[in-house]
Coordinates of C-alpha atoms in Angstrom, one line a residue:
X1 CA 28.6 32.5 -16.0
X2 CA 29.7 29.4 -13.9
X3 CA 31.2 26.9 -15.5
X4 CA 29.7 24.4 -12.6
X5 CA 27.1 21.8 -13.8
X6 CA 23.3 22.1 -12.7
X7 CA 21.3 19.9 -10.7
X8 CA 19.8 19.0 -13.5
X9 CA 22.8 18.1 -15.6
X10 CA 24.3 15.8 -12.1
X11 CA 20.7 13.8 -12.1
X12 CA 20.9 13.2 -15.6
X13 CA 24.6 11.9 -15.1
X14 CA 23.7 10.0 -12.4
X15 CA 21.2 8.3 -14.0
X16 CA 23.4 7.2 -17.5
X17 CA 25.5 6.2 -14.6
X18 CA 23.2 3.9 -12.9
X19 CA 21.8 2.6 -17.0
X20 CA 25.5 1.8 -17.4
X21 CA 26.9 -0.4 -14.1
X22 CA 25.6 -3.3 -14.9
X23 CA 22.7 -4.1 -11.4
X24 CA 22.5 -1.1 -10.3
X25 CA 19.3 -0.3 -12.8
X26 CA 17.7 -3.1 -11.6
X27 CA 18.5 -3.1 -7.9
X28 CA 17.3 1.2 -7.9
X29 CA 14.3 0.0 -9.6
X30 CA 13.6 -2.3 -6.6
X31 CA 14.6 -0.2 -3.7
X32 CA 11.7 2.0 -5.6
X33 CA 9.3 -0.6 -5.8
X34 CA 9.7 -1.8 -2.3
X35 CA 9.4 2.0 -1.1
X36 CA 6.3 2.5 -3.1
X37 CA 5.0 -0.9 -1.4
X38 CA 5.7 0.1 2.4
X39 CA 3.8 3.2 1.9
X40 CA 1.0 1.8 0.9
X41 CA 1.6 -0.7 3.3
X42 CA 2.1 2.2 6.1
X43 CA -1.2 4.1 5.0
X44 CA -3.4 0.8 5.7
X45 CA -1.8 0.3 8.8
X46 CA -2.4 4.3 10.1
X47 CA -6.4 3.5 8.7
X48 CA -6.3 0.3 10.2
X49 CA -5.2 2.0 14.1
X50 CA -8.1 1.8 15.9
X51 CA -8.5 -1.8 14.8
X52 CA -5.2 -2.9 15.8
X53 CA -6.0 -0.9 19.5
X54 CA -8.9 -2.7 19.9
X55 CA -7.5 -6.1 19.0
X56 CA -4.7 -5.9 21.9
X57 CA -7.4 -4.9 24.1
X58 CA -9.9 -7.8 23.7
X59 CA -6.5 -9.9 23.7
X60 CA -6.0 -8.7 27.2
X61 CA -9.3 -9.1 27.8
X62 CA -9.1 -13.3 27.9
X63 CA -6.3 -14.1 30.4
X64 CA -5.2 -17.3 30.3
X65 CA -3.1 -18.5 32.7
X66 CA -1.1 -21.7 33.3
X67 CA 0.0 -21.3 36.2
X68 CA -3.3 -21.5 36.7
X69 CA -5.1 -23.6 34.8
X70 CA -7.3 -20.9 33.7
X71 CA -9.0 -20.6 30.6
X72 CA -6.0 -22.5 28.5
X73 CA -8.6 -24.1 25.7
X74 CA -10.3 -20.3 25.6
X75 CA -6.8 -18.8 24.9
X76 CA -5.9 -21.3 22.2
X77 CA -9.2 -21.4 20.9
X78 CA -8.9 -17.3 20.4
X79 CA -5.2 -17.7 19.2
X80 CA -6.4 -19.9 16.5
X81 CA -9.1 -17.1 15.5
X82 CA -6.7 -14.3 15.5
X83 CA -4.3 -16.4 13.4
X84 CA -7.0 -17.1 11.0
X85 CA -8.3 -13.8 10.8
X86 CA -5.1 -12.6 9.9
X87 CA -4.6 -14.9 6.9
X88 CA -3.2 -17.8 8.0
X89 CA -4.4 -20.8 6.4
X90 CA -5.4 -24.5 8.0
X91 CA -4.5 -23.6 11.6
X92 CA -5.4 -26.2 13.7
X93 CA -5.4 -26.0 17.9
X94 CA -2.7 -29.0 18.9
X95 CA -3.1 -30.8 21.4
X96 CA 0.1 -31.8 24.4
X97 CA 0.0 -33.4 27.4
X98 CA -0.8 -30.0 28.6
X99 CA -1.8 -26.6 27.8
X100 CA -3.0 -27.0 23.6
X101 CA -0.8 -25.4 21.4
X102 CA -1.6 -23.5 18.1
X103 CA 0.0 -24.0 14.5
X104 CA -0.5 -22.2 11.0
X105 CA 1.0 -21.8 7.6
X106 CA 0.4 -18.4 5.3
X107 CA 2.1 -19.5 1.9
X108 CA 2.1 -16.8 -0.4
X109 CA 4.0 -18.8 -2.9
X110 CA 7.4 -16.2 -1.9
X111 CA 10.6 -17.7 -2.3
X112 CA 11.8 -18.0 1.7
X113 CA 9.7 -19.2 4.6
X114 CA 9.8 -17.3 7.6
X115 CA 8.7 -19.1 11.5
X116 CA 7.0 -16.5 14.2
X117 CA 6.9 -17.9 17.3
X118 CA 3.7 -16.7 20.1
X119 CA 2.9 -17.3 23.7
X120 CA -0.7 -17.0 24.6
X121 CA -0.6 -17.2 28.5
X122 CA 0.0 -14.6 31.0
X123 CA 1.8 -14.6 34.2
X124 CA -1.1 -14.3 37.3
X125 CA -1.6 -10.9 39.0
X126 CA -2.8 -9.1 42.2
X127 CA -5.7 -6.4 40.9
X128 CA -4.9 -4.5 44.0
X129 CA -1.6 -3.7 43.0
X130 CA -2.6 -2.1 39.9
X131 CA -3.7 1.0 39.2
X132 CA -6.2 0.1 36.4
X133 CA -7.8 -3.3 36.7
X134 CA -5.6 -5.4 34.6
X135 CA -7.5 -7.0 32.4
X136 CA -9.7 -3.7 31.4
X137 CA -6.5 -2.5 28.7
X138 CA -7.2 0.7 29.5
X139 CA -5.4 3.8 27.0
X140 CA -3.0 6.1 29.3
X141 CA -1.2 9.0 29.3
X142 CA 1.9 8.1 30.3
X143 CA 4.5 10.9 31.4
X144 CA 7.4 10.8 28.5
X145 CA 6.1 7.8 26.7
X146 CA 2.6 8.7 25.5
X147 CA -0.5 7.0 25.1
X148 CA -0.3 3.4 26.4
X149 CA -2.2 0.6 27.4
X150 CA -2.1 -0.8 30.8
X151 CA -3.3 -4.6 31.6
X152 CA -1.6 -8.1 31.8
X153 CA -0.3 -9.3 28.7
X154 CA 0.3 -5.4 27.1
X155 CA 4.1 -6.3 26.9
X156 CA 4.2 -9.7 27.3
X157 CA 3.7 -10.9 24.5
X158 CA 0.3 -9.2 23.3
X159 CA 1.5 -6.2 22.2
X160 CA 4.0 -6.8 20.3
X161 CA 2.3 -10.3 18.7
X162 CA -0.3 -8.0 18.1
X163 CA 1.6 -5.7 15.8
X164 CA 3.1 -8.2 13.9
X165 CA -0.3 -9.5 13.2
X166 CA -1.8 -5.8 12.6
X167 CA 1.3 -6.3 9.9
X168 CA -0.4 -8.7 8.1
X169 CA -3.4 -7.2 8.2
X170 CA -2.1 -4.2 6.8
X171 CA -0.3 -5.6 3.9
X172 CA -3.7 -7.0 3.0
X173 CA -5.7 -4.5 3.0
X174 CA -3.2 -2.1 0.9
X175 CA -3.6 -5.4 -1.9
X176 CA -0.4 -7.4 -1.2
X177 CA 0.9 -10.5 -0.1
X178 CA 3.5 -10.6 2.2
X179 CA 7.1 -11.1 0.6
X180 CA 7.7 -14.4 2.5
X181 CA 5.8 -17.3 3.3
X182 CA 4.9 -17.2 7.1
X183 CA 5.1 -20.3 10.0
X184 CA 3.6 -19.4 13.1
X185 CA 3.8 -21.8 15.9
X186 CA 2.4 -20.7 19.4
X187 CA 2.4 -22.2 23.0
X188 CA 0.0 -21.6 26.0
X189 CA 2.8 -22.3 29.0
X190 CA 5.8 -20.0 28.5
X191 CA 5.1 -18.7 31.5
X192 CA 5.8 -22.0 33.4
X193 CA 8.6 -23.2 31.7
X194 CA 6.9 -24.6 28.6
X195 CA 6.9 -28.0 29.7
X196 CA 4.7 -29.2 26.5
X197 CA 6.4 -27.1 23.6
X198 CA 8.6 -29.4 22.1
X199 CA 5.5 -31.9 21.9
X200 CA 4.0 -29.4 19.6
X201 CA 7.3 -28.4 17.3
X202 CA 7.7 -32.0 16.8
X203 CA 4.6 -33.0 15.2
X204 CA 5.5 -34.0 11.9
X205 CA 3.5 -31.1 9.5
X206 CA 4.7 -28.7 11.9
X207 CA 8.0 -29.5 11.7
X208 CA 8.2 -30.3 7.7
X209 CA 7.1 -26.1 7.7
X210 CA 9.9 -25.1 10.1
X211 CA 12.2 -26.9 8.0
X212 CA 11.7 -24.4 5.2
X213 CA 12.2 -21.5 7.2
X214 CA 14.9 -19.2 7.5
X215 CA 15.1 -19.0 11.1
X216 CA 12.5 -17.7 14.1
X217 CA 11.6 -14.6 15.7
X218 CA 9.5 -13.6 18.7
X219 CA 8.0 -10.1 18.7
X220 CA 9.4 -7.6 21.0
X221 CA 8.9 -4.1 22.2
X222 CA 12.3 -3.2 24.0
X223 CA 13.6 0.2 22.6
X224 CA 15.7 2.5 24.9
X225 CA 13.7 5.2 26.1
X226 CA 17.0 7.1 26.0
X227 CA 18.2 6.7 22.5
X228 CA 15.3 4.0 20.5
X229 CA 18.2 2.0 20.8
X230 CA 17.6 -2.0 20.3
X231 CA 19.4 -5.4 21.4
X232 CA 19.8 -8.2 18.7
X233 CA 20.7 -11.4 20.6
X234 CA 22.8 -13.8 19.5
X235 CA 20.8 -16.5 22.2
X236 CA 19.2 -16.4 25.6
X237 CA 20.0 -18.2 29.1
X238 CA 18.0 -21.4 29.5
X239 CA 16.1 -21.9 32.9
X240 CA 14.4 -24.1 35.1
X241 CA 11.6 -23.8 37.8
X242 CA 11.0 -26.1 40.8
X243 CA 9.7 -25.9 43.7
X244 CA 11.9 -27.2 47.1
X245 CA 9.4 -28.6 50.0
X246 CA 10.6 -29.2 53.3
X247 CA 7.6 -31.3 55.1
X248 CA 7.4 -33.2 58.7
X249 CA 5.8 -35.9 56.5
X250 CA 8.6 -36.7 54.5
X251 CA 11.4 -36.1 56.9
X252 CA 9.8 -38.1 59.8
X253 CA 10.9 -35.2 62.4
X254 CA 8.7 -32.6 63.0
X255 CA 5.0 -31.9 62.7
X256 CA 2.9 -32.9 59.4
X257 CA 0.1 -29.9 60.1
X258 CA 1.0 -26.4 61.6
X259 CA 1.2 -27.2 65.3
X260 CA 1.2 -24.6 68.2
X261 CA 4.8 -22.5 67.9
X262 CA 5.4 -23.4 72.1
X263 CA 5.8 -26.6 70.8
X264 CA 9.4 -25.9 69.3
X265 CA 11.0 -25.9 72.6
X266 CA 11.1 -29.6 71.6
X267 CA 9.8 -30.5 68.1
X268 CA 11.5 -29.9 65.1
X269 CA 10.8 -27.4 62.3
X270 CA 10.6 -28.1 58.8
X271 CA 10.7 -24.5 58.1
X272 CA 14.2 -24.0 59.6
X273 CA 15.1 -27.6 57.8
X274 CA 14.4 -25.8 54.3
X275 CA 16.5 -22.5 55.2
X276 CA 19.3 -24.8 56.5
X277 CA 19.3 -26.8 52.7
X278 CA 18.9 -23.7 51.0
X279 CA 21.9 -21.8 52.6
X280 CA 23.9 -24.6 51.4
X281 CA 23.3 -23.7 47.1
X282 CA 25.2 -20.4 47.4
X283 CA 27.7 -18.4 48.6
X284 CA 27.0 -16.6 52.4
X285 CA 26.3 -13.4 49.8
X286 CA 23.8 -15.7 47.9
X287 CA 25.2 -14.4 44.8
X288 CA 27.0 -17.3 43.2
X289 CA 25.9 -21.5 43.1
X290 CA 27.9 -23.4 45.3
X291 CA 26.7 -26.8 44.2
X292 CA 28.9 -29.4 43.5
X293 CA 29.9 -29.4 40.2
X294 CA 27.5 -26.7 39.1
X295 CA 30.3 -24.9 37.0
X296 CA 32.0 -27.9 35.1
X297 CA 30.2 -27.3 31.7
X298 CA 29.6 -23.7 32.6
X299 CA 31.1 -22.2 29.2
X300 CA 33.6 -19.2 30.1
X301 CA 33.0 -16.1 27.7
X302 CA 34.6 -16.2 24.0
X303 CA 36.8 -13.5 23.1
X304 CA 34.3 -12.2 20.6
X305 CA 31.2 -12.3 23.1
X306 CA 34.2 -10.2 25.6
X307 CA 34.1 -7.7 22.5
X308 CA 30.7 -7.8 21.7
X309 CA 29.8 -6.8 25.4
X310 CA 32.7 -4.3 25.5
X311 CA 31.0 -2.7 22.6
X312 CA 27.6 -2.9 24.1
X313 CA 29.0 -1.3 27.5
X314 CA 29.8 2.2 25.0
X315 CA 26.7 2.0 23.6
X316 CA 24.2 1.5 26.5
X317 CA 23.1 3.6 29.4
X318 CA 24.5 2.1 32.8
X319 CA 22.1 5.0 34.6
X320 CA 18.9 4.2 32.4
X321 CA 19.5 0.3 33.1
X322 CA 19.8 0.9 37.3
X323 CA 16.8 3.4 36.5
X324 CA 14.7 0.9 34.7
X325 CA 15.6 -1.9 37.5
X326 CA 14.9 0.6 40.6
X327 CA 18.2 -0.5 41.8
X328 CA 21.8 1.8 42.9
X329 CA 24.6 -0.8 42.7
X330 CA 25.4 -3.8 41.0
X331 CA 26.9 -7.0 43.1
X332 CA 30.0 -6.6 44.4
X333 CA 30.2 -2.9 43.1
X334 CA 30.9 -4.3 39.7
X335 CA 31.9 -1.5 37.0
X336 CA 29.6 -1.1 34.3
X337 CA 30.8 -3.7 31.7
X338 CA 31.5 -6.3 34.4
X339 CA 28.4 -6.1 35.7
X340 CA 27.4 -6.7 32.0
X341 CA 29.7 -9.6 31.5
X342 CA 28.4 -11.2 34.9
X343 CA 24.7 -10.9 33.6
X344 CA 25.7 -12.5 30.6
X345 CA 27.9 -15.1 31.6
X346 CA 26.7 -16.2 34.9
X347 CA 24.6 -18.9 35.8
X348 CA 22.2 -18.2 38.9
X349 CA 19.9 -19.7 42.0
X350 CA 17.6 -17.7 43.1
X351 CA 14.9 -17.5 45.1
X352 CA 11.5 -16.5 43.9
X353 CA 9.5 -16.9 46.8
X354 CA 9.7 -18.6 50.4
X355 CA 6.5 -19.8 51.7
X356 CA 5.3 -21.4 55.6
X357 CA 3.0 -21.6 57.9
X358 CA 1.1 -18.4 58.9
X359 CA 1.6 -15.0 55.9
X360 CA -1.8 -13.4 56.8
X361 CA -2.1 -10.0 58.8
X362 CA -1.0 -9.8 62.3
X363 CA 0.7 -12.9 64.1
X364 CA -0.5 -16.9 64.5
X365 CA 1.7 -19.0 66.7
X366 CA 1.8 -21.9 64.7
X367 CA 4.8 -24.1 64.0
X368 CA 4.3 -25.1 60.5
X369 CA 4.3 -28.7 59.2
X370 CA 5.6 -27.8 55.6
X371 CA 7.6 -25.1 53.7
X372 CA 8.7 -24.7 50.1
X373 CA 10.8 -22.6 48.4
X374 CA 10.2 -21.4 44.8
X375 CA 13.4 -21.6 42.8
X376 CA 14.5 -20.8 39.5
X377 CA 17.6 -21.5 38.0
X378 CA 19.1 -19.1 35.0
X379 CA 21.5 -21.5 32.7
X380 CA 24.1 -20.4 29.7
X381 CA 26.1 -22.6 26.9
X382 CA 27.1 -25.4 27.8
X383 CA 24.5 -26.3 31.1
X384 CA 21.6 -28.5 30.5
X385 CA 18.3 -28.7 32.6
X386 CA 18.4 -32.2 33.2
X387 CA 22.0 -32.1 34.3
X388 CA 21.8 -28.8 36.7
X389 CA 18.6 -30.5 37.7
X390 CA 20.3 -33.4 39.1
X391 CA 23.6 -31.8 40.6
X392 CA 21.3 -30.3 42.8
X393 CA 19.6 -33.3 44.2
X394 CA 22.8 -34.9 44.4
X395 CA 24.3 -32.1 46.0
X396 CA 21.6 -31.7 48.5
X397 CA 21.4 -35.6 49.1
X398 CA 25.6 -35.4 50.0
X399 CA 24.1 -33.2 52.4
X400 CA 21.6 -35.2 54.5
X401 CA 19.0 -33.4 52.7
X402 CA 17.5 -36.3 51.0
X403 CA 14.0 -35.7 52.4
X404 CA 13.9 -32.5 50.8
X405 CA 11.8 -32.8 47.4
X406 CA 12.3 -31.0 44.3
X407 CA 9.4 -30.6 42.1
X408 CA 9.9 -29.2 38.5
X409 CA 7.6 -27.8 37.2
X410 CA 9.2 -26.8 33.5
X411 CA 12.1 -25.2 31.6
X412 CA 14.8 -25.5 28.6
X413 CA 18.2 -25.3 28.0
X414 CA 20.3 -22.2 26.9
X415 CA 20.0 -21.2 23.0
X416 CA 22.8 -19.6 20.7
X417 CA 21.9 -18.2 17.3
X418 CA 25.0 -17.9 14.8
X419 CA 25.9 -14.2 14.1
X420 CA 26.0 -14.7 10.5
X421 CA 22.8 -16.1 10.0
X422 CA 20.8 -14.7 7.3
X423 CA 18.0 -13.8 10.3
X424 CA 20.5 -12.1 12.0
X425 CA 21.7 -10.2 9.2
X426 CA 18.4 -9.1 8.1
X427 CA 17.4 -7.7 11.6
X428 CA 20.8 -5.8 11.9
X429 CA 20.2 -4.5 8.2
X430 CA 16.4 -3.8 9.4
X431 CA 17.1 -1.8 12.1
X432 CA 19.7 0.1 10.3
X433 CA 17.5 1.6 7.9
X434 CA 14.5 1.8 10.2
X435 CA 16.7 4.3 12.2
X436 CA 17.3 2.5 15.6
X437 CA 20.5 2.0 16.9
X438 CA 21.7 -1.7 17.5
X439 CA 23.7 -3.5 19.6
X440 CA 24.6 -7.2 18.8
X441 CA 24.5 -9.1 22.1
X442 CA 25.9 -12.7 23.5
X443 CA 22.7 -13.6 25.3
X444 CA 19.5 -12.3 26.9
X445 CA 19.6 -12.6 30.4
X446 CA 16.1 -13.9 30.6
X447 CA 14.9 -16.5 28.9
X448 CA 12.4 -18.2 25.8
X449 CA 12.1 -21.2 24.7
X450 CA 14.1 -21.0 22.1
X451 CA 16.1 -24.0 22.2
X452 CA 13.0 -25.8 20.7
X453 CA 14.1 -24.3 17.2
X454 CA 17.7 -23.8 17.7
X455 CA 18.1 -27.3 18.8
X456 CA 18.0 -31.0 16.5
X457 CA 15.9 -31.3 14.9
X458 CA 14.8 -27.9 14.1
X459 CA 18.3 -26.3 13.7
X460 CA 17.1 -22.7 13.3
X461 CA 18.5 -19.6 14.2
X462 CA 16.3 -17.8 16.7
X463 CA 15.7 -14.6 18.3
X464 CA 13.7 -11.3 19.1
X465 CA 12.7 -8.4 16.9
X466 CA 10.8 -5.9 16.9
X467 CA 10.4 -2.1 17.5
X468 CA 8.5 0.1 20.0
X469 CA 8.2 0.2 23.5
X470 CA 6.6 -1.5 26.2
X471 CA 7.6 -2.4 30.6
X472 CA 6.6 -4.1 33.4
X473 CA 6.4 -7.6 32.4
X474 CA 5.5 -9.6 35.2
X475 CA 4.4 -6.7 37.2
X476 CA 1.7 -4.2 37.8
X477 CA 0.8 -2.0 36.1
X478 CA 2.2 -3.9 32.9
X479 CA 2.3 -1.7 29.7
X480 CA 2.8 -1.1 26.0
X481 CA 3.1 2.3 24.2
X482 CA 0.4 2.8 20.9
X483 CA 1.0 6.4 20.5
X484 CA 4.2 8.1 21.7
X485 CA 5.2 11.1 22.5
X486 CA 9.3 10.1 22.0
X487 CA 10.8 10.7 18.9
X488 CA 13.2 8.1 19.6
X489 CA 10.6 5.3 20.2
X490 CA 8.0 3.7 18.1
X491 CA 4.1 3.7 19.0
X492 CA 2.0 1.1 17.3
X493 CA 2.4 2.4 13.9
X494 CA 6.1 2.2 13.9
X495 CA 6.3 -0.8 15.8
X496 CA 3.6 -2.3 12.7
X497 CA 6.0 -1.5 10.1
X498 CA 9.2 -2.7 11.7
X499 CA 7.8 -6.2 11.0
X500 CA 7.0 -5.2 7.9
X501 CA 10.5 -4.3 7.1
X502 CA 11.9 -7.2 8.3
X503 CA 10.0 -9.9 6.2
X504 CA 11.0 -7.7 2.8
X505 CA 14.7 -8.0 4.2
X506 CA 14.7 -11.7 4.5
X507 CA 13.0 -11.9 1.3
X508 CA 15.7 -9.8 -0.5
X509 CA 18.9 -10.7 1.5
X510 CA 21.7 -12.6 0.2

């Protein structure tokens, strides 16, 4: 007969054990409690599917636009609905010198506050680049993703806001209150720089509840197809949109209305004007600012943030990131972490669009009277809008260029988020147990206005969260997975529950 102990004999041990280290008792007993919570939790939120579905698609449903001016009070008026509807008390619609904004508080009477920040625009589309009308949300089967809805809005943001709020309604109807108290603060012109944010964060009562918070998040929906694997950002680049016109009418050379094109044989062209000033903001490979100046605060990478990226170079997929992009090479043939310093570290000037004169099918011999150039500048620690803003008009002025205008039309600085931040901390310890891989990062690439709550008087650590899956922001056939068919990546469920998670983290972290 064995002298080995039994099973039995090793639990019972074990549990003496835990009776007589002084916390562990207590902190099993909660690890249990806070299991027996989620599934409960997790069982509403499977019942409450087909809710949640339906919610994102009447969401994408009502497009509102800034860009646009198109149904801005509509969209806030619904945000404030949806906010209410999932338990948010005294939301009110605020109003800017804009787009309205919308604020709410749900105080459960927890001990830590937690701020969710929401966009309820869209960026505009073309319905004949789709191949479902974009605003129908139609449910897909997508090849090695699953079931997905397609329609403007499915990633950006409405998916993802829409789990977090399908997380509150979950935790409701299994009969409990969220662990923390809950700020959400939302905005109706991300999309164009949120020009009007800060107008709504600074209104006293909203600020007084951000003050109690222990830092921001914005929903997301980024895991890897390739390994569920996540980013946790430690900021984002700030940017800045404008516009640069070229016209007859302000340089007082050429014509002020599209003129016959025989006629540049002696008249000049403001189109050719334009594409002479905007040659001079780059390098001939248009891949770095040449504007004076533009690099003085330009803040060179720490050695952690060299680490950090080093790390991050091991852990993600150059292939899955050219796949993603549809591109082969990066600039200059950069190796893989280079490339990844570059895009973290670099500021940009690109061109989003260039448009004069005549764009329809077949030819018009016109020489146009006007051209303009959309821009958009990409900004990291230390640059400022204002001041990148105004290198360039100095820098074009140097230049002759004076009759060029620049029209902004919105943007933010750059945002950092400390890495020991108790938000941080939580979302790293979140992830962990939830299974997805995570990679601490120096910056997004792309930007949010997060700068509103990371800067005075706010002071909050800020950033993204969030699991499950979701592409083509910005683009056709936009879309965010509800049921997948990859192990290694959430559908709406899982994305639900990840939000879930993270407010019983912040509520129990030290």
């Amino acid at each position: 007969m064995s002298n080995a102990p039994s099973r039995r004999t090793l639990m019972t041990g074990a549990a003496a054990a835990t009776l007589l280290v002084p916390g562990l008792a207590g902190a099993a007993a909660k690890t249990s409690a806070r299991e027996a919570e989620m599934a409960a939790i997790r069982k509403a939120a499977e019942a409450g599917y087909d809710a949640s579905v339906k919610r994102i698609q009447d969401w994408i449903a009502l497009p509102s636009i800034a860009a646009e001016n198109r149904d801005m009070d509509k969209g806030a008026d619904y945000m404030a609905a949806l906010a209410s509807d999932a338990g948010f008390t005294n939301v009110e619609k605020i109003p800017t010198d804009g787009a309205p904004g919308v604020f709410g508080v749900l105080d459960v009477g927890a001990r830590r506050w937690l701020a969710i920040y929401f966009m309820y625009d869209v960026k505009q589309y073309d319905p004949a680049e789709w191949s479902s009308p974009p605003l129908e949300a139609r449910i897909v089967d997508k090849p090695g993703f699953g079931k997905v809805i397609v329609g403007r809005g499915a990633v950006n943001q409405k998916g993802p806001q829409a789990s977090l709020l399908a997380a509150l309604h979950a935790i409701r109807a299994a009969g409990r209150k969220p662990p923390v108290n809950l700020v959400l603060v939302c905005e109706g012109e991300e999309e164009i720089g949120s020009p009007h944010f800060r107008q709504i964060v600074t209104r006293p009562n909203v600020l007084a509840a951000l003050k109690k918070c222990e830092g921001v998040i914005i929903p997301a929906g980024w895991q890897s197809p390739s390994n569920g694997g996540v980013s946790v950002n430690l900021g984002a680049k700030g940017v800045v949109e404008f516009e640069l016109v070229a016209s007859g009418e302000k340089w007082g050379r050429g014509p002020k209305t599209d003129i016959h094109s025989s006629e540049k044989a002696r008249v000049d062209s403001p189109a050719w004007r334009l594409v002479q000033a905007l040659t001079t903001l780059v390098t001939p490979d248009g891949n770095t600012p040449a504007v004076d100046g533009y690099f003085e605060k330009v803040r060179p990478l720490t050695a952690r943030e060299k680490e950090l990226i080093s790390l991050a170079a091991q852990r993600m997929t150059e292939a899955d990131a050219k796949k993603a992009l549809g591109v082969d090479r990066w600039i200059d043939d950069l190796p893989w972490e280079k490339a990844l310093e570059r895009l973290a570290s670099q500021p940009t000037i690109n061109i989003e669009g260039l448009v004069s004169g005549y764009t329809g099918p077949g030819g018009k011999t016109v020489l146009p009277g006007r051209a303009v150039a959309k821009i958009d500048l990409r900004l990291v620690p230390n640059m400022t809008m204002d001041d990148a803003v105004a290198k360039i008009r100095a820098h074009l002025d140097k230049r002759g260029f004076n009759d060029v205008e620049i029209k902004v039309s919105g943007g933010y600085d750059p945002t950092e988020t400390p890495e020991d931040s108790r938000l941080i901390r939580a979302q790293l310890a979140s992830y962990k147990r939830l299974g997805a891989p995570a990679t601490l990062y120096p910056r997004l690439a792309g930007s949010w206005p997060g700068t509103v709550f990371t800067s005075p008087p706010v002071s909050l650590p800020a950033g993204q969260f969030g699991l499950g899956h979701g592409s083509g922001a910005h683009a056709p056939n936009e879309y965010y997975v509800i049921e997948s068919s990859n192990p290694k990546v959430q559908g709406l469920v899982g994305g639900t529950m990840s939000y879930v998670d993270l407010m019983y983290e912040i509520a129990e972290a030290n």
